[in-house]
CSV table of C-alpha atoms and ligand atoms in Angstrom, one decimal:
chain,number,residue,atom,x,y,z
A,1,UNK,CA,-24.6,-36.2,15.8
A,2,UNK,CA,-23.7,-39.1,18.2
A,3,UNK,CA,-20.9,-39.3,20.4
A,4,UNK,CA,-18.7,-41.2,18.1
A,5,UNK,CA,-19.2,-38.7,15.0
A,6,UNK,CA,-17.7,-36.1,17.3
A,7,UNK,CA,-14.4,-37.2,17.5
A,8,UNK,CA,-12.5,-38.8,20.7
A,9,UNK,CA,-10.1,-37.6,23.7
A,10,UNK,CA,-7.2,-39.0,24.0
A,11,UNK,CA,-5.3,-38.7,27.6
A,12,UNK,CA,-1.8,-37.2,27.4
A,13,UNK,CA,0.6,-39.1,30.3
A,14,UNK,CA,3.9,-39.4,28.9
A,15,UNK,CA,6.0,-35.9,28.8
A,16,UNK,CA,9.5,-35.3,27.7
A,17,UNK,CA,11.6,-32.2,28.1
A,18,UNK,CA,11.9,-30.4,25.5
A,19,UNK,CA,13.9,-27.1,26.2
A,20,UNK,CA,12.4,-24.0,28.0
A,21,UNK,CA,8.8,-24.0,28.4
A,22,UNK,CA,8.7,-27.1,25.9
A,23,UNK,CA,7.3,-30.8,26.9
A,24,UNK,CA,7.2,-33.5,24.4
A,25,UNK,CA,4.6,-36.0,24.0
A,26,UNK,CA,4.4,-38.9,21.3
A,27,UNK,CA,1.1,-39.7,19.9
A,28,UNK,CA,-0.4,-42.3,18.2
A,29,UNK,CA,-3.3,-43.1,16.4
A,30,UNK,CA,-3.8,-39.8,15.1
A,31,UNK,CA,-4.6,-38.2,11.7
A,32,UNK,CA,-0.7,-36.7,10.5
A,33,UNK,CA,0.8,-34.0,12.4
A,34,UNK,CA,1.9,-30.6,10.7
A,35,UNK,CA,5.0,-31.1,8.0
A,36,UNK,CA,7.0,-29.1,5.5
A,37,UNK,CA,4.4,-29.5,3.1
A,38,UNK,CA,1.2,-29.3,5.4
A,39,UNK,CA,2.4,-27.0,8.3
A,40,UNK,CA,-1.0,-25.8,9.1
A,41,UNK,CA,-2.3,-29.4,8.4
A,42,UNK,CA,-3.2,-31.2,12.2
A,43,UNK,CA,-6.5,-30.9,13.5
A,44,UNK,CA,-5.8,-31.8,16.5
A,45,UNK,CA,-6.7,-29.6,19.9
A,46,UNK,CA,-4.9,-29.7,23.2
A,47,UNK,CA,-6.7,-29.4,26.2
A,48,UNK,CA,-5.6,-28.6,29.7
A,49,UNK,CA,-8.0,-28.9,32.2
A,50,UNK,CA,-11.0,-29.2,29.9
A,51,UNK,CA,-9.6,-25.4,28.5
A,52,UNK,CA,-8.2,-25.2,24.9
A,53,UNK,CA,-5.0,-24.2,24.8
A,54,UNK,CA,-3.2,-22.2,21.9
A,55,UNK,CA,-2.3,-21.3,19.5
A,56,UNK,CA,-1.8,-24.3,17.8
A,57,UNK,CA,0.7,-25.1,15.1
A,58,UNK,CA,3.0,-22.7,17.0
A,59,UNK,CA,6.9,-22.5,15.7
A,60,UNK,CA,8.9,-24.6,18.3
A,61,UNK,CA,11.0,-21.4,19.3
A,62,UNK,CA,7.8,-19.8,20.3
A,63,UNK,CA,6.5,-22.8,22.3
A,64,UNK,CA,10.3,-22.7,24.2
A,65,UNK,CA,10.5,-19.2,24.8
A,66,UNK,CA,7.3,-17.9,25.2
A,67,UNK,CA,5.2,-20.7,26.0
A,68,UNK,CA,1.9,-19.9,27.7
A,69,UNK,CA,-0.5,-22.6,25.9
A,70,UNK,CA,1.7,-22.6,22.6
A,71,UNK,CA,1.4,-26.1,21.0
A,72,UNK,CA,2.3,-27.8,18.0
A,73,UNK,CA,1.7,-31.3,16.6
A,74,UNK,CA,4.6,-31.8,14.6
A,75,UNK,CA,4.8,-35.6,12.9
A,76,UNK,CA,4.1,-37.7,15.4
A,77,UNK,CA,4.6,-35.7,18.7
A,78,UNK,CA,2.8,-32.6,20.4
A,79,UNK,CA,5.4,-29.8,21.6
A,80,UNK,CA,3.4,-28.2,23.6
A,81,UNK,CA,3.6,-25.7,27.1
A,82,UNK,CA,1.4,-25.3,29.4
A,83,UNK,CA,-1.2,-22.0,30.2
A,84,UNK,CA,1.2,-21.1,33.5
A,85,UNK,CA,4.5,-22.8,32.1
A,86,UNK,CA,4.7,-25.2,34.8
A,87,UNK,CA,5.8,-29.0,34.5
A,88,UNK,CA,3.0,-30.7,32.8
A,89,UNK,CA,4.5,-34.5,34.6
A,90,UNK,CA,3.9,-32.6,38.1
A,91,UNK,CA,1.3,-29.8,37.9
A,92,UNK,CA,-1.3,-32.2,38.7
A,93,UNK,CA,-3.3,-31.0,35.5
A,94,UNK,CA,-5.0,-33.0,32.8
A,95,UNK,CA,-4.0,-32.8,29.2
A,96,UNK,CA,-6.4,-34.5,26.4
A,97,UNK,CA,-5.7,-34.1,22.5
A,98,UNK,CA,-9.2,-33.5,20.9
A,99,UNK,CA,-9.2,-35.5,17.7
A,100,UNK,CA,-12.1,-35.0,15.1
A,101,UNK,CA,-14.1,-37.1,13.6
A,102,UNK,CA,-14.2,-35.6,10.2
A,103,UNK,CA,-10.0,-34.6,9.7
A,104,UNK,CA,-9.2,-34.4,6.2
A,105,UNK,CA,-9.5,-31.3,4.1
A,106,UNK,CA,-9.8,-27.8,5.1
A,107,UNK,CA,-13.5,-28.3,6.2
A,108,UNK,CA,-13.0,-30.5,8.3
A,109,UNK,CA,-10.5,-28.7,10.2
A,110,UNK,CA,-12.5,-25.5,10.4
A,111,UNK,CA,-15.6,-28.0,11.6
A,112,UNK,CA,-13.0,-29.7,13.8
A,113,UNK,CA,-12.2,-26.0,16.0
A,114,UNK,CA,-15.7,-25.4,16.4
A,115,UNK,CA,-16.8,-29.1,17.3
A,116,UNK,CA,-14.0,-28.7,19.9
A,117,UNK,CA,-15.8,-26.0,22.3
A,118,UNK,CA,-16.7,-27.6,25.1
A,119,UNK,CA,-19.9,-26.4,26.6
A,120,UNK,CA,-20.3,-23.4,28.2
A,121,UNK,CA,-17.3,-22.1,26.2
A,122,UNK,CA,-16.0,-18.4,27.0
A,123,UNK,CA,-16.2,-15.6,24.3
A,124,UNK,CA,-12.1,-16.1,24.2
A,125,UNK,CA,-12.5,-19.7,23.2
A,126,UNK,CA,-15.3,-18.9,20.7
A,127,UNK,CA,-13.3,-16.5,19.2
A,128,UNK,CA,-9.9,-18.3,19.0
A,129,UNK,CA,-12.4,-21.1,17.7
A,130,UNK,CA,-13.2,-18.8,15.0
A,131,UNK,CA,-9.8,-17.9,14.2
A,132,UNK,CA,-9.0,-21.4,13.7
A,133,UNK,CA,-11.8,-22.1,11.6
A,134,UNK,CA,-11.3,-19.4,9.3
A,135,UNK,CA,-7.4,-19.4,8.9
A,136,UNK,CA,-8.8,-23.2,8.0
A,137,UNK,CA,-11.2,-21.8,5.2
A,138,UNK,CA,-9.3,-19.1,3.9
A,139,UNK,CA,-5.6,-18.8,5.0
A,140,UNK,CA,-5.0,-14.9,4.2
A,141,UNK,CA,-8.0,-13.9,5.9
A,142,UNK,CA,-6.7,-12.5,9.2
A,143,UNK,CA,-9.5,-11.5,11.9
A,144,UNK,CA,-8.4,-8.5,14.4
A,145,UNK,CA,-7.8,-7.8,17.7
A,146,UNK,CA,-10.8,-9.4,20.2
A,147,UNK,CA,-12.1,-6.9,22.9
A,148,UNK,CA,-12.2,-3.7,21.3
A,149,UNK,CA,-13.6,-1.0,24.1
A,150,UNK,CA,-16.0,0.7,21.1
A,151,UNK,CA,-18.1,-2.3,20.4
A,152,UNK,CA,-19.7,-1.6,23.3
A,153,UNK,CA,-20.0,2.4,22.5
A,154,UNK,CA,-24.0,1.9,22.7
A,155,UNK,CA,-25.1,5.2,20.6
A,156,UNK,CA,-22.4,4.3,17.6
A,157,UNK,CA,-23.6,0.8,17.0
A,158,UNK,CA,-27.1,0.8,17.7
A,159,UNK,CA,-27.0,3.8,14.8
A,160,UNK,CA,-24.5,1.2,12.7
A,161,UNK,CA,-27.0,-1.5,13.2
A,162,UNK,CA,-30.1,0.4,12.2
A,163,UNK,CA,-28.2,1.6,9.2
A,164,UNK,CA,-26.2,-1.4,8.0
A,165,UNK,CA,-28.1,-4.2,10.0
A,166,UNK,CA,-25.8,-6.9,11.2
A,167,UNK,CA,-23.2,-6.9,8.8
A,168,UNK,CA,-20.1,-5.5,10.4
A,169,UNK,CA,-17.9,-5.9,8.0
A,170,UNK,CA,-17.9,-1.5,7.4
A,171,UNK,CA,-18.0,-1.1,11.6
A,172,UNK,CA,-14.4,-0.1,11.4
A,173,UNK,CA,-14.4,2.0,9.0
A,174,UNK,CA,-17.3,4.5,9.6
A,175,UNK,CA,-15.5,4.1,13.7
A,176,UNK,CA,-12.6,5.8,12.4
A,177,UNK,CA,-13.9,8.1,10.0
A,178,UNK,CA,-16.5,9.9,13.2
A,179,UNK,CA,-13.4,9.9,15.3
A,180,UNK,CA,-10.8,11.5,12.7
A,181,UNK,CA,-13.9,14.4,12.4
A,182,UNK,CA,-14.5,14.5,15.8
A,183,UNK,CA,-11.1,15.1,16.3
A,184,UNK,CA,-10.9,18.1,14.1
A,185,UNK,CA,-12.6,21.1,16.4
A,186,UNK,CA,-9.9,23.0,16.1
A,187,UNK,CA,-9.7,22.9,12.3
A,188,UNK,CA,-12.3,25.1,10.4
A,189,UNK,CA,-14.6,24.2,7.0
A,190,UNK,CA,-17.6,22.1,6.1
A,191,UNK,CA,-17.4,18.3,5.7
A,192,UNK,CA,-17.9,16.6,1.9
A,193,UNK,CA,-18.5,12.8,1.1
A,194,UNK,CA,-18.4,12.1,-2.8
A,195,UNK,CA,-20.0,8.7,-2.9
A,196,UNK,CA,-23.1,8.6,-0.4
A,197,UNK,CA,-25.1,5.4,-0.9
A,198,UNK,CA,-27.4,5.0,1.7
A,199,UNK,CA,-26.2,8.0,3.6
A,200,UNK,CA,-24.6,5.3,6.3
A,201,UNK,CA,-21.3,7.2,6.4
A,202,UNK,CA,-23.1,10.4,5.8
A,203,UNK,CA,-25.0,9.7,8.6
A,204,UNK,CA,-21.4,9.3,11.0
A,205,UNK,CA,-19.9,12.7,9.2
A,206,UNK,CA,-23.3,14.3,10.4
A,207,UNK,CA,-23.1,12.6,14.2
A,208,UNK,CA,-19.2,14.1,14.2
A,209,UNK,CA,-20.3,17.6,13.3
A,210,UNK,CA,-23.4,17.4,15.9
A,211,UNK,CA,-20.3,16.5,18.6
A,212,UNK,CA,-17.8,18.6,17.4
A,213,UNK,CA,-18.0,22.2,18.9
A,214,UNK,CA,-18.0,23.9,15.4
A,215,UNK,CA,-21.3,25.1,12.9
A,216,UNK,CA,-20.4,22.9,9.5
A,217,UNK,CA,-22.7,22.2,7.2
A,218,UNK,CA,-22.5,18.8,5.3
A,219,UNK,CA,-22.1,18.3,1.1
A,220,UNK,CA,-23.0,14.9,-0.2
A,221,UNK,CA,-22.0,14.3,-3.8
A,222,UNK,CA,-23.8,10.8,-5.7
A,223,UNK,CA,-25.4,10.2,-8.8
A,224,UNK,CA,-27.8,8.7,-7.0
A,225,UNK,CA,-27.6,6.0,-10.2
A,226,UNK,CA,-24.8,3.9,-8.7
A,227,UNK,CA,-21.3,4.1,-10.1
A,228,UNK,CA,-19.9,5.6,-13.9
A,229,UNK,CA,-18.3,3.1,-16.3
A,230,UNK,CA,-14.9,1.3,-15.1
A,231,UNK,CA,-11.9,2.7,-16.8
A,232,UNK,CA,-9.1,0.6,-17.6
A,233,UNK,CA,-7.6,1.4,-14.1
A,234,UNK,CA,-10.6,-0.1,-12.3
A,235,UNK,CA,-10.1,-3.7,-13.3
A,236,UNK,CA,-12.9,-5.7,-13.8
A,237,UNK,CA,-14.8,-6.3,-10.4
A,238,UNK,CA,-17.0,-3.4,-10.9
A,239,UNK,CA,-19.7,-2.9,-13.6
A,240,UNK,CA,-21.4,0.5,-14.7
A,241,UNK,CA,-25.0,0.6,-12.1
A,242,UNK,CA,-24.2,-0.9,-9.3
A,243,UNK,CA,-24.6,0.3,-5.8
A,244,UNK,CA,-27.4,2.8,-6.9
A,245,UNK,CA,-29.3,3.9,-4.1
A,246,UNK,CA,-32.0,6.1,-4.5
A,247,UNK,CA,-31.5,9.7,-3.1
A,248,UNK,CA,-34.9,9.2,-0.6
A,249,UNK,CA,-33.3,6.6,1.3
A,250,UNK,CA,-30.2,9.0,2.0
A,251,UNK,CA,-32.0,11.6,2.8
A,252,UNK,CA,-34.3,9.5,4.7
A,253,UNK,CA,-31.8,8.2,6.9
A,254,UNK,CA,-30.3,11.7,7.7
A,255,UNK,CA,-33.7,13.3,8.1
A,256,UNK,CA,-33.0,13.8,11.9
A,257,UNK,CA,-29.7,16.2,11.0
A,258,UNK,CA,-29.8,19.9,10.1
A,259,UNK,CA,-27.1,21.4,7.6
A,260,UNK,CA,-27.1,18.5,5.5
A,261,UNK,CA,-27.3,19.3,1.3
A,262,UNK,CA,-27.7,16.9,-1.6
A,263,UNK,CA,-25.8,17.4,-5.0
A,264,UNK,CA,-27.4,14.9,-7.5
A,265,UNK,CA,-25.6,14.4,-10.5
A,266,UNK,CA,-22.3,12.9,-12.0
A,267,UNK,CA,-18.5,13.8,-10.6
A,268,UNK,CA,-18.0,16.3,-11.0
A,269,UNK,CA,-20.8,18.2,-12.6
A,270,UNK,CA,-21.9,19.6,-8.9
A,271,UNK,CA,-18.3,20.5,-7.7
A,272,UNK,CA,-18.8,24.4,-8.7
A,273,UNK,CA,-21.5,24.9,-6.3
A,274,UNK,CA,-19.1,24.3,-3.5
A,275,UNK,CA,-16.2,26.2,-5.2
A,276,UNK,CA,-15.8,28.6,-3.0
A,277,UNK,CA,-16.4,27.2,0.5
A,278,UNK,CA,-13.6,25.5,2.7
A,279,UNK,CA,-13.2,22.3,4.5
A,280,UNK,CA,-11.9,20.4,7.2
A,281,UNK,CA,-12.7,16.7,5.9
A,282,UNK,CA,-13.3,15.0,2.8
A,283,UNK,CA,-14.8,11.6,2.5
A,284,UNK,CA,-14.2,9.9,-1.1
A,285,UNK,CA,-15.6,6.7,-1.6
A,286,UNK,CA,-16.5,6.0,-5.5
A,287,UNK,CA,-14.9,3.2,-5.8
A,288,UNK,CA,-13.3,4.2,-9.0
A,289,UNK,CA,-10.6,6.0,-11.0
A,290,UNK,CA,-12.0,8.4,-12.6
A,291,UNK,CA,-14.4,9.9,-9.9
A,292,UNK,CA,-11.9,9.8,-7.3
A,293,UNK,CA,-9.8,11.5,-9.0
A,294,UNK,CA,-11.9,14.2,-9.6
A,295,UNK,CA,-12.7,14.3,-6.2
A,296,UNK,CA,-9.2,14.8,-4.8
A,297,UNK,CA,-8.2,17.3,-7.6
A,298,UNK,CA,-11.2,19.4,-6.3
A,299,UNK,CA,-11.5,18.9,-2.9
A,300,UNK,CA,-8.2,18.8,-1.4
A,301,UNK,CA,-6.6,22.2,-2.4
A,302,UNK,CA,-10.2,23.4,-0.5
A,303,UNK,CA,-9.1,21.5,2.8
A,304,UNK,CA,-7.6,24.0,5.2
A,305,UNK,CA,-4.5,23.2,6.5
A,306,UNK,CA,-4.8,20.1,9.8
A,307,UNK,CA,-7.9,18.9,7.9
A,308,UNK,CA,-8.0,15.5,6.7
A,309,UNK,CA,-9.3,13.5,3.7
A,310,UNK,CA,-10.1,10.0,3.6
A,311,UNK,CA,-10.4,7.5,0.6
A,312,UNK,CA,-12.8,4.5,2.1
A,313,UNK,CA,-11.2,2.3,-1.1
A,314,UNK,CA,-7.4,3.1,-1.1
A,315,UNK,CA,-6.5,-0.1,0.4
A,316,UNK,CA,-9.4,-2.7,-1.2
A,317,UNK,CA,-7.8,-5.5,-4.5
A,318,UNK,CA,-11.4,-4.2,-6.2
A,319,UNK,CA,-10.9,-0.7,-5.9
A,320,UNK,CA,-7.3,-0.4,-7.9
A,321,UNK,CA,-8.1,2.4,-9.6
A,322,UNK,CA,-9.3,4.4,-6.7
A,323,UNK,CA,-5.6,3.6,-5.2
A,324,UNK,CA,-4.0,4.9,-8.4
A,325,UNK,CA,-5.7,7.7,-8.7
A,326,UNK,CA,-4.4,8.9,-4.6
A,327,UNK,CA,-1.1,7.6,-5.4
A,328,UNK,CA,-0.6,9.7,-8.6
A,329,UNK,CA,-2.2,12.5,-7.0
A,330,UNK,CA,-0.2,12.9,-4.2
A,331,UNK,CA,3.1,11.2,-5.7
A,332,UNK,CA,4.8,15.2,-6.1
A,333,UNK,CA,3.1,16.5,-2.9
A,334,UNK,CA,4.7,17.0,0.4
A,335,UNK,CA,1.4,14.9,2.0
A,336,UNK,CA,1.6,11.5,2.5
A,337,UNK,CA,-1.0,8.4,2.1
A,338,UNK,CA,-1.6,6.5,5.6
A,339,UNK,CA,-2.7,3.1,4.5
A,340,UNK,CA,-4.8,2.3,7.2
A,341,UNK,CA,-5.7,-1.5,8.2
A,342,UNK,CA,-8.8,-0.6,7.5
A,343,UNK,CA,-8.1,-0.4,4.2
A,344,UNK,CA,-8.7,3.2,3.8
A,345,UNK,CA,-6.4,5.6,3.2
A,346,UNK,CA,-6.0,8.8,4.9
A,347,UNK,CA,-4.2,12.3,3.9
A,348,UNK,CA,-3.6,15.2,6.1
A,349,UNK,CA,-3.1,18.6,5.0
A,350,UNK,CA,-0.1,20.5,5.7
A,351,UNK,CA,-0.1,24.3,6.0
A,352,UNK,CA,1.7,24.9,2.3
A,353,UNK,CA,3.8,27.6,3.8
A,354,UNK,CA,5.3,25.2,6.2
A,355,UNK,CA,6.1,22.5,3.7
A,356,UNK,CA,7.5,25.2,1.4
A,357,UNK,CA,9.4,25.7,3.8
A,358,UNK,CA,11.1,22.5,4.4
B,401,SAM,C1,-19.5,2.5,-2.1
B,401,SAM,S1,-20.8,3.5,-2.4
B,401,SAM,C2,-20.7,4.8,-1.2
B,401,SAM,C3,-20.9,4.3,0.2
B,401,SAM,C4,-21.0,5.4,1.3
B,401,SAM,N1,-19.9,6.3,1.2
B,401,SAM,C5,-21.1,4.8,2.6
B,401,SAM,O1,-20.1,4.4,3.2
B,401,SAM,O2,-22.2,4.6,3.2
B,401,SAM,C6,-20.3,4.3,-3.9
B,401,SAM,C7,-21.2,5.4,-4.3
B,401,SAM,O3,-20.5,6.2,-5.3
B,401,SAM,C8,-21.5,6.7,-6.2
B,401,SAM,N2,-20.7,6.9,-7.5
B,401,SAM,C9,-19.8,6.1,-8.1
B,401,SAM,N3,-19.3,6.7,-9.2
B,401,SAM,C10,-19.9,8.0,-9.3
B,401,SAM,C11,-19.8,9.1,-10.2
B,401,SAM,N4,-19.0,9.0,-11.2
B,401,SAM,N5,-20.5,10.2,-9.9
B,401,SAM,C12,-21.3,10.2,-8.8
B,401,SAM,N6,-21.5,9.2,-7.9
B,401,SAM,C13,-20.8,8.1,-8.2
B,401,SAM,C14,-22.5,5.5,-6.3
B,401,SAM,O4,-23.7,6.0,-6.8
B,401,SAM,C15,-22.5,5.0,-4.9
B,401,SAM,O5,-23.6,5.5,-4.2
């Protein structure tokens, strides 16, 4: 790609007031700015100092008040602040507009935020770049928080990668579920996971009972044939088969743990051979109606009061039926469901005398 396919920089010099934090420059010569009916539409980048500055398309409130890099190109004028909210016409600073080569369509804005890193860009620029170029790509996408401490917990995602290789897209989820067990040494009972897979969360539930300071042993509940038929509640992303794993691999993968037993078969054939032992967490993750409710209906009148169970789909559009079956199950209970952002959905058990007495 040549210089000219990779858009130009245009110098700002001409600043108005514009309230607060706000200065006001016009532009010209520039695809359209943000409007009613496009307000995400400019793919133009404002640079100060050689640094992007953001976020862009910010409301004009926002840019007044708060400032700190905010811009916007609205019509034909950038609104923008600068990073320190000093006087752009005496700060002695330079501000360029980036504007791309290829700028119509929602591909060529996302191309347009990563064409604008500069070289030697800084992780925060790559990932605001990213940001852009997804919210570009698909709008109700939202990525999370950047610089979060337990990507760099060594141990946790060395054992992530060798289990689920470089797609992260589970990270979060098997992060919270070792924590939430870890965090339950004072609670008594062995730890169950209906839906096993690969053994990949299996293999975190294990970790969180090799950390915790209590003796649990481990049940893992899977056909080992991949999921039942769909109900009517399950919609129609999943079909009858998938995800089958065979039982080796999960049993490869937590070869190096002791206390760890395998219950082939359907939900809930297997369920008696646990019927009389107690528990501290529950993992369901079957993706379905029927087998999660099954799950719930057996396992959570066995968790002892403090311990926790966790459906990995409460919160996923393929997984309705999995939701359904939580909220009717817990709809005349004193428990509540935590929606987590993580999409799954977390009960804690109250101690029955204490909510009877309430
Ligand atoms: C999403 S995977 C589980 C992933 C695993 N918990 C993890 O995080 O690594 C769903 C699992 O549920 C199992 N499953 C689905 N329906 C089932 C049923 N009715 N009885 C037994 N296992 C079932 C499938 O075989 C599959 O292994």
């Amino acid at each position: 790609m040549d210089q000219a396919d990779r858009g130009r920089l245009i110098e700002l010099t001409r600043f108005a007031p514009g309230g607060g934090h706000c200065f006001i420059a016009p532009l010209a010569d520039v695809p359209p700015g943000d409007r009613e009916e496009d307000p995400f539409g400019s793919p133009l980048v404002l640079f100060e100092d050689g640094i992007a500055l953001g976020p862009p398309h910010s409301l004009h409130a926002g840019i007044r008040e708060a400032g700190g890099g905010r811009y916007s190109h609205w019509k034909d004028s950038l609104y923008l602040s600068a990073s320190d909210n000093s006087d752009p016409r005496v700060n002695r600073r330079r501000y360029q507009i980036y504007v791309p080569a290829v700028r119509s369509g929602a591909v060529g804005r996302a191309l347009a935020s990563l064409d604008a890193l500069a070289e030697g860009y800084t992780p925060a620029e790559a990932y605001a770049a990213v940001e852009r170029c997804l919210a570009a790509l698909y709008p109700a996408a939202k990525i999370g928080e950047d610089l979060k401490s337990f990507w760099n917990e060594r141990e946790f995602i060395t054992a992530y990668r060798m289990l689920a290789g470089d797609n992260y897209r589970a990270l979060e989820r098997k992060w919270t579920v070792y924590n939430l067990l870890k965090a339950l040494d004072s609670v008594a009972g062995d730890v169950a996971e209906c839906g096993v897979y690969n053994g990949a969360t299996a293999y975190f539930l294990a970790l969180g009972i090799e950390r915790g300071g209590r003796r649990r042993v481990l049940h893992l509940f899977d056909s080992f044939a991949g999921l039942s038929q769909p109900g009517a509640a399950d919609g129609s992303f999943w079909r009858a088969g998938t995800l089958a794993c065979p039982e080796e691999v999960a049993r490869g993968n937590l070869a190096r743990f002791s206390d760890v037993r395998f219950y082939r078969g359907w939900i809930p054939v297997q369920f008696p051979a646990v019927a009389g032992r107690q528990f501290c967490f529950v993992h369901v993750d079957v993706d379905l109606y029927q087998p999660t409710r099954d799950s719930v209906e057996f396992f959570f009148p066995r968790l002892q009061a403090g311990g926790m169970l966790v459906c990995d789909d409460y919160g996923f559009d393929s997984c309705p039926g999995a939701r359904r079956a939580l909220d009717e199950y817990f709809a005349g209970r004193p428990e509540r469901i935590v929606h987590l952002p993580t999409g799954q959905g977390l009960v804690i058990k109250l101690d029955p005398r204490a909510a009877a007495a309430n």
